[in-house]
């Protein structure tokens, strides 16, 4: 069965091609490209990705306007049907603004753009996205953001921790995120939002390949199913 994925492009996306390249190279099937103004998604999708960038110039709030784009109604509906959705950086912000994930991404506590490789700890190695890692494994993935400070109230944070929905945690202080959370899952486990960019760590020419297992894990789990 051929793997069928789609990458959503918003005005201001700048990592959509990187995401499409990663999905295409690892799956062997080119990712479909979907414009934010489309009302429908291609049929038979196995995987949807919301890429990084600065959708709508980060006006109002990062991801707020993009979350109201016409295509997002179809994305939310697909997620609710169980289609896996990955949101990276700005894509993570869009997922929180659309209500698919809890919490919000605030301005970095250091009040400056952070662009470097960061150490991550894999907290949940049982999801579709993370089954290619080992629990507690330390990996290195690049970040590039100004508004990656994950915030949620204590009750929500406790619930995320208790339900095993923290997928990744920063190894050290990066942006002020509550409990150093770098990535979270929805209750069903088919939606992952994360600020680090796994699509920028899938080839040796990127300087590291620690992000590759995320895509391989998802593709293997979906095609195998």
PDB file of C-alpha atoms in Angstrom:
ATOM      1  CA  UNK A   1       0.000   0.000   0.000  1.00  0.00           C
ATOM      2  CA  UNK A   2       1.455   3.366  -1.025  1.00  0.00           C
ATOM      3  CA  UNK A   3       1.824   5.927   1.727  1.00  0.00           C
ATOM      4  CA  UNK A   4      -0.302   8.999   1.025  1.00  0.00           C
ATOM      5  CA  UNK A   5       0.647  12.199   2.840  1.00  0.00           C
ATOM      6  CA  UNK A   6      -0.172  15.876   2.474  1.00  0.00           C
ATOM      7  CA  UNK A   7       1.630  19.031   3.569  1.00  0.00           C
ATOM      8  CA  UNK A   8      -0.480  22.140   4.139  1.00  0.00           C
ATOM      9  CA  UNK A   9       0.963  25.470   2.966  1.00  0.00           C
ATOM     10  CA  UNK A  10      -0.207  28.730   4.543  1.00  0.00           C
ATOM     11  CA  UNK A  11       0.809  32.246   3.496  1.00  0.00           C
ATOM     12  CA  UNK A  12       4.145  32.639   5.277  1.00  0.00           C
ATOM     13  CA  UNK A  13       5.003  28.943   5.588  1.00  0.00           C
ATOM     14  CA  UNK A  14       8.710  28.434   4.971  1.00  0.00           C
ATOM     15  CA  UNK A  15       9.283  24.821   5.980  1.00  0.00           C
ATOM     16  CA  UNK A  16       6.620  23.214   3.814  1.00  0.00           C
ATOM     17  CA  UNK A  17       9.122  22.105   1.184  1.00  0.00           C
ATOM     18  CA  UNK A  18      11.441  20.683   3.862  1.00  0.00           C
ATOM     19  CA  UNK A  19       8.545  18.688   5.290  1.00  0.00           C
ATOM     20  CA  UNK A  20       7.455  17.449   1.867  1.00  0.00           C
ATOM     21  CA  UNK A  21      11.025  16.429   1.019  1.00  0.00           C
ATOM     22  CA  UNK A  22      11.383  14.482   4.261  1.00  0.00           C
ATOM     23  CA  UNK A  23       8.089  12.660   3.791  1.00  0.00           C
ATOM     24  CA  UNK A  24       8.789  11.924   0.138  1.00  0.00           C
ATOM     25  CA  UNK A  25      12.328  10.667   0.610  1.00  0.00           C
ATOM     26  CA  UNK A  26      11.523   8.443   3.561  1.00  0.00           C
ATOM     27  CA  UNK A  27       8.244   7.035   2.242  1.00  0.00           C
ATOM     28  CA  UNK A  28       9.284   6.790  -1.392  1.00  0.00           C
ATOM     29  CA  UNK A  29       6.073   8.551  -2.414  1.00  0.00           C
ATOM     30  CA  UNK A  30       5.940  12.317  -3.064  1.00  0.00           C
ATOM     31  CA  UNK A  31       3.879  14.228  -0.527  1.00  0.00           C
ATOM     32  CA  UNK A  32       0.840  16.021  -1.873  1.00  0.00           C
ATOM     33  CA  UNK A  33       0.846  19.800  -1.512  1.00  0.00           C
ATOM     34  CA  UNK A  34      -2.328  21.456  -0.256  1.00  0.00           C
ATOM     35  CA  UNK A  35      -3.023  25.208  -0.243  1.00  0.00           C
ATOM     36  CA  UNK A  36      -4.613  26.684   2.872  1.00  0.00           C
ATOM     37  CA  UNK A  37      -7.495  28.101   0.854  1.00  0.00           C
ATOM     38  CA  UNK A  38      -8.663  24.682  -0.303  1.00  0.00           C
ATOM     39  CA  UNK A  39     -11.847  23.503   1.359  1.00  0.00           C
ATOM     40  CA  UNK A  40     -11.155  19.808   0.898  1.00  0.00           C
ATOM     41  CA  UNK A  41      -8.218  17.485   1.427  1.00  0.00           C
ATOM     42  CA  UNK A  42      -7.152  14.872  -1.113  1.00  0.00           C
ATOM     43  CA  UNK A  43      -8.950  11.590  -0.599  1.00  0.00           C
ATOM     44  CA  UNK A  44      -7.388   8.624   1.155  1.00  0.00           C
ATOM     45  CA  UNK A  45      -4.743  10.474   3.144  1.00  0.00           C
ATOM     46  CA  UNK A  46      -2.676   8.517   5.654  1.00  0.00           C
ATOM     47  CA  UNK A  47      -0.852  11.497   7.135  1.00  0.00           C
ATOM     48  CA  UNK A  48      -1.184  15.293   7.305  1.00  0.00           C
ATOM     49  CA  UNK A  49       1.621  17.708   8.180  1.00  0.00           C
ATOM     50  CA  UNK A  50       1.377  21.352   9.209  1.00  0.00           C
ATOM     51  CA  UNK A  51       4.835  22.869   8.652  1.00  0.00           C
ATOM     52  CA  UNK A  52       6.866  25.568  10.311  1.00  0.00           C
ATOM     53  CA  UNK A  53       7.078  29.182   9.234  1.00  0.00           C
ATOM     54  CA  UNK A  54       5.347  32.450  10.043  1.00  0.00           C
ATOM     55  CA  UNK A  55       1.812  31.991   8.771  1.00  0.00           C
ATOM     56  CA  UNK A  56       0.159  35.341   8.087  1.00  0.00           C
ATOM     57  CA  UNK A  57       3.281  37.028   9.449  1.00  0.00           C
ATOM     58  CA  UNK A  58       2.405  35.860  12.984  1.00  0.00           C
ATOM     59  CA  UNK A  59      -0.189  38.644  13.132  1.00  0.00           C
ATOM     60  CA  UNK A  60      -2.639  38.614  16.050  1.00  0.00           C
ATOM     61  CA  UNK A  61      -1.101  35.453  17.565  1.00  0.00           C
ATOM     62  CA  UNK A  62       1.165  32.853  16.005  1.00  0.00           C
ATOM     63  CA  UNK A  63      -1.069  30.379  14.195  1.00  0.00           C
ATOM     64  CA  UNK A  64      -4.319  32.144  15.120  1.00  0.00           C
ATOM     65  CA  UNK A  65      -5.303  33.297  11.619  1.00  0.00           C
ATOM     66  CA  UNK A  66      -4.027  30.114   9.949  1.00  0.00           C
ATOM     67  CA  UNK A  67      -6.194  28.051  12.286  1.00  0.00           C
ATOM     68  CA  UNK A  68      -9.227  29.714  10.630  1.00  0.00           C
ATOM     69  CA  UNK A  69      -8.095  28.922   7.087  1.00  0.00           C
ATOM     70  CA  UNK A  70     -10.687  27.022   5.020  1.00  0.00           C
ATOM     71  CA  UNK A  71      -8.602  23.837   4.895  1.00  0.00           C
ATOM     72  CA  UNK A  72      -8.398  23.601   8.680  1.00  0.00           C
ATOM     73  CA  UNK A  73     -12.012  22.481   8.953  1.00  0.00           C
ATOM     74  CA  UNK A  74     -11.070  19.461   6.857  1.00  0.00           C
ATOM     75  CA  UNK A  75      -7.883  18.916   8.889  1.00  0.00           C
ATOM     76  CA  UNK A  76      -9.805  18.970  12.176  1.00  0.00           C
ATOM     77  CA  UNK A  77     -12.397  16.583  10.761  1.00  0.00           C
ATOM     78  CA  UNK A  78      -9.667  14.228   9.530  1.00  0.00           C
ATOM     79  CA  UNK A  79      -7.944  14.291  12.921  1.00  0.00           C
ATOM     80  CA  UNK A  80     -11.221  13.486  14.627  1.00  0.00           C
ATOM     81  CA  UNK A  81     -11.580  10.481  12.299  1.00  0.00           C
ATOM     82  CA  UNK A  82      -8.144   9.275  13.434  1.00  0.00           C
ATOM     83  CA  UNK A  83      -5.923  10.487  10.578  1.00  0.00           C
ATOM     84  CA  UNK A  84      -2.452  11.251  11.994  1.00  0.00           C
ATOM     85  CA  UNK A  85      -1.583  14.957  12.033  1.00  0.00           C
ATOM     86  CA  UNK A  86       1.901  16.336  12.738  1.00  0.00           C
ATOM     87  CA  UNK A  87       2.355  20.038  13.496  1.00  0.00           C
ATOM     88  CA  UNK A  88       5.903  21.368  13.699  1.00  0.00           C
ATOM     89  CA  UNK A  89       6.824  24.802  15.078  1.00  0.00           C
ATOM     90  CA  UNK A  90       4.224  27.117  13.518  1.00  0.00           C
ATOM     91  CA  UNK A  91       2.227  23.978  12.806  1.00  0.00           C
ATOM     92  CA  UNK A  92       2.186  23.240  16.543  1.00  0.00           C
ATOM     93  CA  UNK A  93       0.906  26.768  17.148  1.00  0.00           C
ATOM     94  CA  UNK A  94      -1.857  26.206  14.585  1.00  0.00           C
ATOM     95  CA  UNK A  95      -2.853  22.955  16.309  1.00  0.00           C
ATOM     96  CA  UNK A  96      -3.264  24.673  19.675  1.00  0.00           C
ATOM     97  CA  UNK A  97      -5.173  27.577  18.137  1.00  0.00           C
ATOM     98  CA  UNK A  98      -7.504  25.173  16.343  1.00  0.00           C
ATOM     99  CA  UNK A  99      -8.226  23.255  19.544  1.00  0.00           C
ATOM    100  CA  UNK A 100      -6.667  19.980  18.403  1.00  0.00           C
ATOM    101  CA  UNK A 101      -4.086  20.254  21.183  1.00  0.00           C
ATOM    102  CA  UNK A 102      -4.297  21.909  24.606  1.00  0.00           C
ATOM    103  CA  UNK A 103      -2.196  24.836  25.757  1.00  0.00           C
ATOM    104  CA  UNK A 104      -0.620  27.755  23.923  1.00  0.00           C
ATOM    105  CA  UNK A 105       2.776  28.806  22.605  1.00  0.00           C
ATOM    106  CA  UNK A 106       3.943  32.088  24.090  1.00  0.00           C
ATOM    107  CA  UNK A 107       6.891  34.383  23.415  1.00  0.00           C
ATOM    108  CA  UNK A 108      10.199  32.792  24.435  1.00  0.00           C
ATOM    109  CA  UNK A 109      11.149  33.664  27.978  1.00  0.00           C
ATOM    110  CA  UNK A 110      14.529  34.903  26.742  1.00  0.00           C
ATOM    111  CA  UNK A 111      12.675  37.323  24.388  1.00  0.00           C
ATOM    112  CA  UNK A 112      14.797  36.406  21.393  1.00  0.00           C
ATOM    113  CA  UNK A 113      14.727  34.021  18.462  1.00  0.00           C
ATOM    114  CA  UNK A 114      16.318  30.675  19.336  1.00  0.00           C
ATOM    115  CA  UNK A 115      17.962  28.799  16.465  1.00  0.00           C
ATOM    116  CA  UNK A 116      20.185  25.851  17.376  1.00  0.00           C
ATOM    117  CA  UNK A 117      20.280  22.126  17.906  1.00  0.00           C
ATOM    118  CA  UNK A 118      18.726  21.130  21.208  1.00  0.00           C
ATOM    119  CA  UNK A 119      18.772  17.962  23.270  1.00  0.00           C
ATOM    120  CA  UNK A 120      15.416  16.226  23.625  1.00  0.00           C
ATOM    121  CA  UNK A 121      14.334  13.363  25.830  1.00  0.00           C
ATOM    122  CA  UNK A 122      11.785  10.942  24.404  1.00  0.00           C
ATOM    123  CA  UNK A 123       9.092  10.700  27.075  1.00  0.00           C
ATOM    124  CA  UNK A 124       6.564   8.530  25.236  1.00  0.00           C
ATOM    125  CA  UNK A 125       7.895   5.859  22.871  1.00  0.00           C
ATOM    126  CA  UNK A 126       4.545   4.143  22.324  1.00  0.00           C
ATOM    127  CA  UNK A 127       2.812   6.538  19.936  1.00  0.00           C
ATOM    128  CA  UNK A 128       2.656   6.189  16.161  1.00  0.00           C
ATOM    129  CA  UNK A 129       5.166   9.034  15.874  1.00  0.00           C
ATOM    130  CA  UNK A 130       7.630   7.922  18.544  1.00  0.00           C
ATOM    131  CA  UNK A 131       7.628   4.107  18.395  1.00  0.00           C
ATOM    132  CA  UNK A 132      10.951   4.236  16.562  1.00  0.00           C
ATOM    133  CA  UNK A 133      12.645   5.632  19.656  1.00  0.00           C
ATOM    134  CA  UNK A 134      13.241   4.173  23.097  1.00  0.00           C
ATOM    135  CA  UNK A 135      11.664   5.689  26.186  1.00  0.00           C
ATOM    136  CA  UNK A 136      14.202   7.980  27.806  1.00  0.00           C
ATOM    137  CA  UNK A 137      16.321   8.147  24.657  1.00  0.00           C
ATOM    138  CA  UNK A 138      18.151  11.431  24.160  1.00  0.00           C
ATOM    139  CA  UNK A 139      18.134  12.867  20.650  1.00  0.00           C
ATOM    140  CA  UNK A 140      19.261  16.105  19.021  1.00  0.00           C
ATOM    141  CA  UNK A 141      16.834  18.101  16.863  1.00  0.00           C
ATOM    142  CA  UNK A 142      17.105  21.736  15.687  1.00  0.00           C
ATOM    143  CA  UNK A 143      14.752  24.491  16.817  1.00  0.00           C
ATOM    144  CA  UNK A 144      14.091  27.861  15.193  1.00  0.00           C
ATOM    145  CA  UNK A 145      11.405  29.929  16.890  1.00  0.00           C
ATOM    146  CA  UNK A 146      10.554  33.103  18.757  1.00  0.00           C
ATOM    147  CA  UNK A 147       7.278  31.903  20.260  1.00  0.00           C
ATOM    148  CA  UNK A 148       7.879  28.367  21.472  1.00  0.00           C
ATOM    149  CA  UNK A 149       7.246  28.778  25.184  1.00  0.00           C
ATOM    150  CA  UNK A 150       4.623  26.092  25.866  1.00  0.00           C
ATOM    151  CA  UNK A 151       2.036  27.129  28.437  1.00  0.00           C
ATOM    152  CA  UNK A 152      -0.919  25.357  30.026  1.00  0.00           C
ATOM    153  CA  UNK A 153      -2.490  25.543  33.458  1.00  0.00           C
ATOM    154  CA  UNK A 154      -1.323  23.140  36.140  1.00  0.00           C
ATOM    155  CA  UNK A 155      -4.355  20.875  35.831  1.00  0.00           C
ATOM    156  CA  UNK A 156      -3.770  20.480  32.089  1.00  0.00           C
ATOM    157  CA  UNK A 157      -0.058  19.859  32.593  1.00  0.00           C
ATOM    158  CA  UNK A 158      -0.786  17.235  35.234  1.00  0.00           C
ATOM    159  CA  UNK A 159      -3.263  15.544  32.904  1.00  0.00           C
ATOM    160  CA  UNK A 160      -0.777  15.518  30.022  1.00  0.00           C
ATOM    161  CA  UNK A 161       1.889  14.017  32.262  1.00  0.00           C
ATOM    162  CA  UNK A 162      -0.475  11.501  33.825  1.00  0.00           C
ATOM    163  CA  UNK A 163      -1.852  10.307  30.482  1.00  0.00           C
ATOM    164  CA  UNK A 164       1.589   9.968  28.911  1.00  0.00           C
ATOM    165  CA  UNK A 165       0.872  12.686  26.384  1.00  0.00           C
ATOM    166  CA  UNK A 166       4.195  14.508  26.733  1.00  0.00           C
ATOM    167  CA  UNK A 167       6.050  13.144  23.728  1.00  0.00           C
ATOM    168  CA  UNK A 168       9.304  15.099  24.006  1.00  0.00           C
ATOM    169  CA  UNK A 169      10.955  17.182  26.709  1.00  0.00           C
ATOM    170  CA  UNK A 170      13.870  19.596  26.360  1.00  0.00           C
ATOM    171  CA  UNK A 171      17.060  18.395  28.001  1.00  0.00           C
ATOM    172  CA  UNK A 172      17.822  21.893  29.231  1.00  0.00           C
ATOM    173  CA  UNK A 173      16.220  25.334  29.275  1.00  0.00           C
ATOM    174  CA  UNK A 174      15.418  26.527  25.755  1.00  0.00           C
ATOM    175  CA  UNK A 175      12.438  28.883  25.742  1.00  0.00           C
ATOM    176  CA  UNK A 176      10.744  28.823  29.150  1.00  0.00           C
ATOM    177  CA  UNK A 177       8.290  26.032  28.291  1.00  0.00           C
ATOM    178  CA  UNK A 178       6.345  24.687  31.255  1.00  0.00           C
ATOM    179  CA  UNK A 179       8.091  21.563  32.542  1.00  0.00           C
ATOM    180  CA  UNK A 180      10.406  21.850  29.528  1.00  0.00           C
ATOM    181  CA  UNK A 181       7.723  20.346  27.302  1.00  0.00           C
ATOM    182  CA  UNK A 182       8.774  20.251  23.640  1.00  0.00           C
ATOM    183  CA  UNK A 183       5.981  18.151  22.138  1.00  0.00           C
ATOM    184  CA  UNK A 184       2.537  16.905  23.139  1.00  0.00           C
ATOM    185  CA  UNK A 185      -0.018  14.389  21.865  1.00  0.00           C
ATOM    186  CA  UNK A 186      -3.782  14.569  21.798  1.00  0.00           C
ATOM    187  CA  UNK A 187      -5.814  12.122  23.873  1.00  0.00           C
ATOM    188  CA  UNK A 188      -6.201   9.689  20.961  1.00  0.00           C
ATOM    189  CA  UNK A 189      -2.473   9.794  20.164  1.00  0.00           C
ATOM    190  CA  UNK A 190      -2.939  10.623  16.475  1.00  0.00           C
ATOM    191  CA  UNK A 191      -2.049  14.336  16.711  1.00  0.00           C
ATOM    192  CA  UNK A 192       1.458  15.469  17.651  1.00  0.00           C
ATOM    193  CA  UNK A 193       2.609  19.061  18.013  1.00  0.00           C
ATOM    194  CA  UNK A 194       6.268  19.866  18.613  1.00  0.00           C
ATOM    195  CA  UNK A 195       8.450  22.946  18.347  1.00  0.00           C
ATOM    196  CA  UNK A 196      11.697  21.195  17.224  1.00  0.00           C
ATOM    197  CA  UNK A 197      12.038  20.409  13.506  1.00  0.00           C
ATOM    198  CA  UNK A 198      12.478  16.663  12.845  1.00  0.00           C
ATOM    199  CA  UNK A 199      12.329  17.264   9.084  1.00  0.00           C
ATOM    200  CA  UNK A 200      15.628  19.143   9.408  1.00  0.00           C
ATOM    201  CA  UNK A 201      17.357  16.099  10.886  1.00  0.00           C
ATOM    202  CA  UNK A 202      16.711  13.242   8.463  1.00  0.00           C
ATOM    203  CA  UNK A 203      19.956  13.172   6.440  1.00  0.00           C
ATOM    204  CA  UNK A 204      23.636  13.224   7.368  1.00  0.00           C
ATOM    205  CA  UNK A 205      24.017  16.413   5.331  1.00  0.00           C
ATOM    206  CA  UNK A 206      21.681  18.053   7.869  1.00  0.00           C
ATOM    207  CA  UNK A 207      24.272  17.381  10.552  1.00  0.00           C
ATOM    208  CA  UNK A 208      22.233  14.629  12.188  1.00  0.00           C
ATOM    209  CA  UNK A 209      19.508  12.079  11.515  1.00  0.00           C
ATOM    210  CA  UNK A 210      17.701  11.878  14.858  1.00  0.00           C
ATOM    211  CA  UNK A 211      14.459  13.143  13.309  1.00  0.00           C
ATOM    212  CA  UNK A 212      14.294  10.350  10.760  1.00  0.00           C
ATOM    213  CA  UNK A 213      12.884   7.765  13.190  1.00  0.00           C
ATOM    214  CA  UNK A 214       9.777   9.891  13.721  1.00  0.00           C
ATOM    215  CA  UNK A 215       8.828   9.685  10.045  1.00  0.00           C
ATOM    216  CA  UNK A 216       9.942   6.070   9.656  1.00  0.00           C
ATOM    217  CA  UNK A 217       7.897   5.081  12.694  1.00  0.00           C
ATOM    218  CA  UNK A 218       4.736   6.762  11.408  1.00  0.00           C
ATOM    219  CA  UNK A 219       5.118   5.428   7.860  1.00  0.00           C
ATOM    220  CA  UNK A 220       5.826   1.888   9.039  1.00  0.00           C
ATOM    221  CA  UNK A 221       2.892   1.953  11.439  1.00  0.00           C
ATOM    222  CA  UNK A 222       0.479   3.236   8.802  1.00  0.00           C
ATOM    223  CA  UNK A 223       1.582   1.200   5.814  1.00  0.00           C
ATOM    224  CA  UNK A 224       1.894  -1.912   7.971  1.00  0.00           C
ATOM    225  CA  UNK A 225      -1.630  -1.375   9.236  1.00  0.00           C
TER     226      UNK A 225
END
